[in-house]
PDB file of C-alpha atoms in Angstrom:
ATOM      1  CA  UNK G   1    -105.253 -22.337  39.626  1.00  0.00           C
ATOM      2  CA  UNK G   2    -106.233 -24.012  43.009  1.00  0.00           C
ATOM      3  CA  UNK G   3    -103.479 -26.867  41.938  1.00  0.00           C
ATOM      4  CA  UNK G   4    -101.324 -24.139  40.973  1.00  0.00           C
ATOM      5  CA  UNK G   5    -101.152 -22.047  44.357  1.00  0.00           C
ATOM      6  CA  UNK G   6    -100.808 -25.397  46.175  1.00  0.00           C
ATOM      7  CA  UNK G   7     -97.524 -26.364  44.308  1.00  0.00           C
ATOM      8  CA  UNK G   8     -96.116 -22.889  44.834  1.00  0.00           C
ATOM      9  CA  UNK G   9     -97.113 -23.414  48.828  1.00  0.00           C
ATOM     10  CA  UNK G  10     -94.911 -26.555  48.457  1.00  0.00           C
ATOM     11  CA  UNK G  11     -92.285 -25.650  46.650  1.00  0.00           C
ATOM     12  CA  UNK G  12     -91.889 -22.660  48.647  1.00  0.00           C
ATOM     13  CA  UNK G  13     -92.123 -24.541  51.774  1.00  0.00           C
ATOM     14  CA  UNK G  14     -89.600 -27.333  50.757  1.00  0.00           C
ATOM     15  CA  UNK G  15     -86.690 -24.586  49.463  1.00  0.00           C
ATOM     16  CA  UNK G  16     -86.968 -22.424  52.946  1.00  0.00           C
ATOM     17  CA  UNK G  17     -86.677 -25.181  55.204  1.00  0.00           C
ATOM     18  CA  UNK G  18     -84.434 -27.838  53.401  1.00  0.00           C
ATOM     19  CA  UNK G  19     -81.101 -28.977  54.722  1.00  0.00           C
ATOM     20  CA  UNK G  20     -78.201 -30.793  53.329  1.00  0.00           C
ATOM     21  CA  UNK G  21     -75.784 -33.464  55.530  1.00  0.00           C
ATOM     22  CA  UNK G  22     -73.116 -31.574  57.203  1.00  0.00           C
ATOM     23  CA  UNK G  23     -74.296 -28.154  55.922  1.00  0.00           C
ATOM     24  CA  UNK G  24     -77.854 -26.159  55.986  1.00  0.00           C
ATOM     25  CA  UNK G  25     -79.490 -25.009  52.999  1.00  0.00           C
ATOM     26  CA  UNK G  26     -81.468 -21.913  52.578  1.00  0.00           C
ATOM     27  CA  UNK G  27     -82.752 -21.140  48.892  1.00  0.00           C
ATOM     28  CA  UNK G  28     -79.920 -22.383  46.439  1.00  0.00           C
ATOM     29  CA  UNK G  29     -77.200 -22.128  49.328  1.00  0.00           C
ATOM     30  CA  UNK G  30     -75.180 -24.470  51.015  1.00  0.00           C
ATOM     31  CA  UNK G  31     -72.944 -24.017  53.967  1.00  0.00           C
ATOM     32  CA  UNK G  32     -70.610 -26.740  55.162  1.00  0.00           C
ATOM     33  CA  UNK G  33     -67.800 -27.633  57.252  1.00  0.00           C
ATOM     34  CA  UNK G  34     -67.912 -23.947  59.395  1.00  0.00           C
ATOM     35  CA  UNK G  35     -65.576 -23.984  61.693  1.00  0.00           C
ATOM     36  CA  UNK G  36     -62.765 -21.329  64.156  1.00  0.00           C
ATOM     37  CA  UNK G  37     -59.581 -21.618  65.719  1.00  0.00           C
ATOM     38  CA  UNK G  38     -59.784 -22.437  69.720  1.00  0.00           C
ATOM     39  CA  UNK G  39     -57.989 -19.009  71.037  1.00  0.00           C
ATOM     40  CA  UNK G  40     -56.942 -16.891  74.072  1.00  0.00           C
ATOM     41  CA  UNK G  41     -56.698 -13.626  72.132  1.00  0.00           C
ATOM     42  CA  UNK G  42     -59.850 -11.142  72.088  1.00  0.00           C
ATOM     43  CA  UNK G  43     -60.262 -11.642  68.073  1.00  0.00           C
ATOM     44  CA  UNK G  44     -60.743 -14.892  66.444  1.00  0.00           C
ATOM     45  CA  UNK G  45     -61.933 -15.791  62.792  1.00  0.00           C
ATOM     46  CA  UNK G  46     -64.772 -18.435  61.184  1.00  0.00           C
ATOM     47  CA  UNK G  47     -64.058 -20.333  58.258  1.00  0.00           C
ATOM     48  CA  UNK G  48     -66.855 -22.313  55.904  1.00  0.00           C
ATOM     49  CA  UNK G  49     -67.494 -23.210  52.279  1.00  0.00           C
ATOM     50  CA  UNK G  50     -70.973 -22.084  50.810  1.00  0.00           C
ATOM     51  CA  UNK G  51     -71.382 -23.336  47.819  1.00  0.00           C
ATOM     52  CA  UNK G  52     -74.514 -21.940  45.290  1.00  0.00           C
ATOM     53  CA  UNK G  53     -76.709 -24.229  43.694  1.00  0.00           C
ATOM     54  CA  UNK G  54     -78.762 -21.836  41.808  1.00  0.00           C
ATOM     55  CA  UNK G  55     -78.377 -19.825  38.742  1.00  0.00           C
ATOM     56  CA  UNK G  56     -78.432 -16.327  40.393  1.00  0.00           C
ATOM     57  CA  UNK G  57     -75.429 -15.006  42.010  1.00  0.00           C
ATOM     58  CA  UNK G  58     -75.470 -14.431  45.898  1.00  0.00           C
ATOM     59  CA  UNK G  59     -73.293 -12.135  48.574  1.00  0.00           C
ATOM     60  CA  UNK G  60     -72.293 -12.831  51.573  1.00  0.00           C
ATOM     61  CA  UNK G  61     -72.856  -8.945  52.944  1.00  0.00           C
ATOM     62  CA  UNK G  62     -72.584  -9.303  56.525  1.00  0.00           C
ATOM     63  CA  UNK G  63     -72.661 -11.774  59.810  1.00  0.00           C
ATOM     64  CA  UNK G  64     -73.183 -11.243  63.340  1.00  0.00           C
ATOM     65  CA  UNK G  65     -72.504 -13.712  66.747  1.00  0.00           C
ATOM     66  CA  UNK G  66     -73.381 -13.570  70.399  1.00  0.00           C
ATOM     67  CA  UNK G  67     -70.146 -14.456  70.941  1.00  0.00           C
ATOM     68  CA  UNK G  68     -68.584 -11.487  69.653  1.00  0.00           C
ATOM     69  CA  UNK G  69     -69.125  -7.696  69.656  1.00  0.00           C
ATOM     70  CA  UNK G  70     -68.476  -7.512  65.567  1.00  0.00           C
ATOM     71  CA  UNK G  71     -68.335  -9.989  63.081  1.00  0.00           C
ATOM     72  CA  UNK G  72     -66.344  -8.832  60.028  1.00  0.00           C
ATOM     73  CA  UNK G  73     -65.848 -10.001  56.340  1.00  0.00           C
ATOM     74  CA  UNK G  74     -62.124  -9.304  55.932  1.00  0.00           C
ATOM     75  CA  UNK G  75     -59.662 -11.048  52.860  1.00  0.00           C
ATOM     76  CA  UNK G  76     -55.361 -10.930  52.844  1.00  0.00           C
ATOM     77  CA  UNK G  77     -53.918  -8.766  50.368  1.00  0.00           C
ATOM     78  CA  UNK G  78     -50.572  -8.992  49.133  1.00  0.00           C
ATOM     79  CA  UNK G  79     -48.601  -5.539  48.969  1.00  0.00           C
ATOM     80  CA  UNK G  80     -45.114  -4.710  48.427  1.00  0.00           C
ATOM     81  CA  UNK G  81     -44.528  -8.774  49.068  1.00  0.00           C
ATOM     82  CA  UNK G  82     -46.238  -8.600  52.807  1.00  0.00           C
ATOM     83  CA  UNK G  83     -49.642 -10.221  53.397  1.00  0.00           C
ATOM     84  CA  UNK G  84     -52.111  -7.789  54.402  1.00  0.00           C
ATOM     85  CA  UNK G  85     -56.013  -8.551  56.442  1.00  0.00           C
ATOM     86  CA  UNK G  86     -58.328  -5.914  55.163  1.00  0.00           C
ATOM     87  CA  UNK G  87     -61.839  -5.760  55.455  1.00  0.00           C
ATOM     88  CA  UNK G  88     -63.885  -6.306  52.663  1.00  0.00           C
ATOM     89  CA  UNK G  89     -67.558  -5.591  51.860  1.00  0.00           C
ATOM     90  CA  UNK G  90     -68.829  -8.816  50.600  1.00  0.00           C
ATOM     91  CA  UNK G  91     -68.118 -12.349  49.573  1.00  0.00           C
ATOM     92  CA  UNK G  92     -69.472 -13.323  45.958  1.00  0.00           C
ATOM     93  CA  UNK G  93     -70.817 -16.309  45.630  1.00  0.00           C
ATOM     94  CA  UNK G  94     -71.184 -17.543  42.002  1.00  0.00           C
ATOM     95  CA  UNK G  95     -73.743 -19.680  40.624  1.00  0.00           C
ATOM     96  CA  UNK G  96     -72.344 -23.136  40.525  1.00  0.00           C
ATOM     97  CA  UNK G  97     -69.032 -22.461  42.543  1.00  0.00           C
ATOM     98  CA  UNK G  98     -68.041 -22.361  46.112  1.00  0.00           C
ATOM     99  CA  UNK G  99     -67.090 -19.784  48.186  1.00  0.00           C
ATOM    100  CA  UNK G 100     -64.337 -20.752  50.499  1.00  0.00           C
ATOM    101  CA  UNK G 101     -63.464 -18.699  53.337  1.00  0.00           C
ATOM    102  CA  UNK G 102     -60.407 -20.172  55.120  1.00  0.00           C
ATOM    103  CA  UNK G 103     -57.230 -19.092  56.989  1.00  0.00           C
ATOM    104  CA  UNK G 104     -55.080 -17.230  54.624  1.00  0.00           C
ATOM    105  CA  UNK G 105     -58.067 -15.767  52.622  1.00  0.00           C
ATOM    106  CA  UNK G 106     -61.417 -14.671  52.547  1.00  0.00           C
ATOM    107  CA  UNK G 107     -62.876 -15.183  56.670  1.00  0.00           C
ATOM    108  CA  UNK G 108     -65.241 -14.012  58.970  1.00  0.00           C
ATOM    109  CA  UNK G 109     -63.268 -11.920  61.797  1.00  0.00           C
ATOM    110  CA  UNK G 110     -64.434 -12.230  65.460  1.00  0.00           C
ATOM    111  CA  UNK G 111     -63.711  -8.753  66.759  1.00  0.00           C
ATOM    112  CA  UNK G 112     -64.002  -8.407  70.702  1.00  0.00           C
ATOM    113  CA  UNK G 113     -64.576 -11.785  71.912  1.00  0.00           C
ATOM    114  CA  UNK G 114     -66.810 -12.095  75.089  1.00  0.00           C
ATOM    115  CA  UNK G 115     -64.719 -14.906  76.476  1.00  0.00           C
ATOM    116  CA  UNK G 116     -61.680 -17.226  75.116  1.00  0.00           C
ATOM    117  CA  UNK G 117     -62.600 -19.823  72.160  1.00  0.00           C
ATOM    118  CA  UNK G 118     -62.425 -23.502  73.599  1.00  0.00           C
ATOM    119  CA  UNK G 119     -61.640 -26.610  71.187  1.00  0.00           C
ATOM    120  CA  UNK G 120     -64.991 -29.210  71.259  1.00  0.00           C
ATOM    121  CA  UNK G 121     -67.286 -26.015  71.629  1.00  0.00           C
ATOM    122  CA  UNK G 122     -69.935 -24.729  69.421  1.00  0.00           C
ATOM    123  CA  UNK G 123     -70.961 -21.378  68.902  1.00  0.00           C
ATOM    124  CA  UNK G 124     -73.837 -19.370  66.649  1.00  0.00           C
ATOM    125  CA  UNK G 125     -73.327 -17.335  63.596  1.00  0.00           C
ATOM    126  CA  UNK G 126     -75.946 -15.633  61.606  1.00  0.00           C
ATOM    127  CA  UNK G 127     -74.395 -15.201  58.136  1.00  0.00           C
ATOM    128  CA  UNK G 128     -76.634 -11.818  55.867  1.00  0.00           C
ATOM    129  CA  UNK G 129     -76.932 -12.976  52.599  1.00  0.00           C
ATOM    130  CA  UNK G 130     -78.326 -10.218  50.022  1.00  0.00           C
ATOM    131  CA  UNK G 131     -80.703 -12.416  48.482  1.00  0.00           C
ATOM    132  CA  UNK G 132     -81.137 -15.428  50.418  1.00  0.00           C
ATOM    133  CA  UNK G 133     -81.650 -12.747  53.446  1.00  0.00           C
ATOM    134  CA  UNK G 134     -80.307 -14.202  57.267  1.00  0.00           C
ATOM    135  CA  UNK G 135     -78.477 -17.703  57.603  1.00  0.00           C
ATOM    136  CA  UNK G 136     -77.959 -19.308  61.253  1.00  0.00           C
ATOM    137  CA  UNK G 137     -74.898 -21.754  61.193  1.00  0.00           C
ATOM    138  CA  UNK G 138     -73.313 -23.257  64.305  1.00  0.00           C
ATOM    139  CA  UNK G 139     -69.455 -23.227  63.774  1.00  0.00           C
ATOM    140  CA  UNK G 140     -67.528 -26.201  65.414  1.00  0.00           C
ATOM    141  CA  UNK G 141     -64.252 -24.441  67.648  1.00  0.00           C
ATOM    142  CA  UNK G 142     -61.262 -26.439  66.692  1.00  0.00           C
ATOM    143  CA  UNK G 143     -57.269 -26.901  68.431  1.00  0.00           C
ATOM    144  CA  UNK G 144     -55.866 -24.030  68.384  1.00  0.00           C
ATOM    145  CA  UNK G 145     -53.249 -24.224  65.078  1.00  0.00           C
ATOM    146  CA  UNK G 146     -55.724 -26.380  63.253  1.00  0.00           C
ATOM    147  CA  UNK G 147     -55.686 -26.121  59.374  1.00  0.00           C
ATOM    148  CA  UNK G 148     -59.318 -26.996  58.453  1.00  0.00           C
ATOM    149  CA  UNK G 149     -62.666 -28.660  59.947  1.00  0.00           C
ATOM    150  CA  UNK G 150     -62.009 -31.877  61.156  1.00  0.00           C
ATOM    151  CA  UNK G 151     -63.408 -35.223  60.258  1.00  0.00           C
ATOM    152  CA  UNK G 152     -64.090 -35.957  64.074  1.00  0.00           C
ATOM    153  CA  UNK G 153     -66.381 -33.043  63.799  1.00  0.00           C
ATOM    154  CA  UNK G 154     -68.321 -33.950  60.783  1.00  0.00           C
ATOM    155  CA  UNK G 155     -68.441 -37.673  62.161  1.00  0.00           C
ATOM    156  CA  UNK G 156     -70.110 -36.314  65.558  1.00  0.00           C
ATOM    157  CA  UNK G 157     -70.817 -32.829  65.772  1.00  0.00           C
ATOM    158  CA  UNK G 158     -72.617 -31.401  63.152  1.00  0.00           C
ATOM    159  CA  UNK G 159     -74.945 -28.535  64.392  1.00  0.00           C
ATOM    160  CA  UNK G 160     -76.254 -26.621  61.530  1.00  0.00           C
ATOM    161  CA  UNK G 161     -79.202 -24.676  61.459  1.00  0.00           C
ATOM    162  CA  UNK G 162     -81.397 -21.827  59.404  1.00  0.00           C
ATOM    163  CA  UNK G 163     -83.776 -19.334  60.180  1.00  0.00           C
ATOM    164  CA  UNK G 164     -86.226 -17.482  57.904  1.00  0.00           C
TER     165      UNK G 164
END
């Protein structure tokens, strides 16, 4: 019985504190390539890839960041041939699959930025998952017009953390 208790404690510690390469790992989720574009506007967006290594689905249900008054989950939907952005309640992360937050798709909308986001800087965002709980990720700001997470940021500026 004592061995079982020690093994359970070791497993809990390993799952709760594991990290993986460019991303963070909390429970069965890995967040990688978190980025945003430089902006002068009062609003911005954050993008990333969330992979679910587990056997049960999870959902990204909220996010917050000190750089924005509000962070909302958004997606684009075609209506009468016009793409429109709309708020969504959650982003599903199915077992063994990735949820990609990207330009033109689901993303985190940063509303009411406290200041402009500048290329090369990094800012924190806390993701709230239905099952995994809160996960803090650092967002790497790319140049205006960037279409994805740059190789430069992968090589030298990986700044991802997790919180319990």
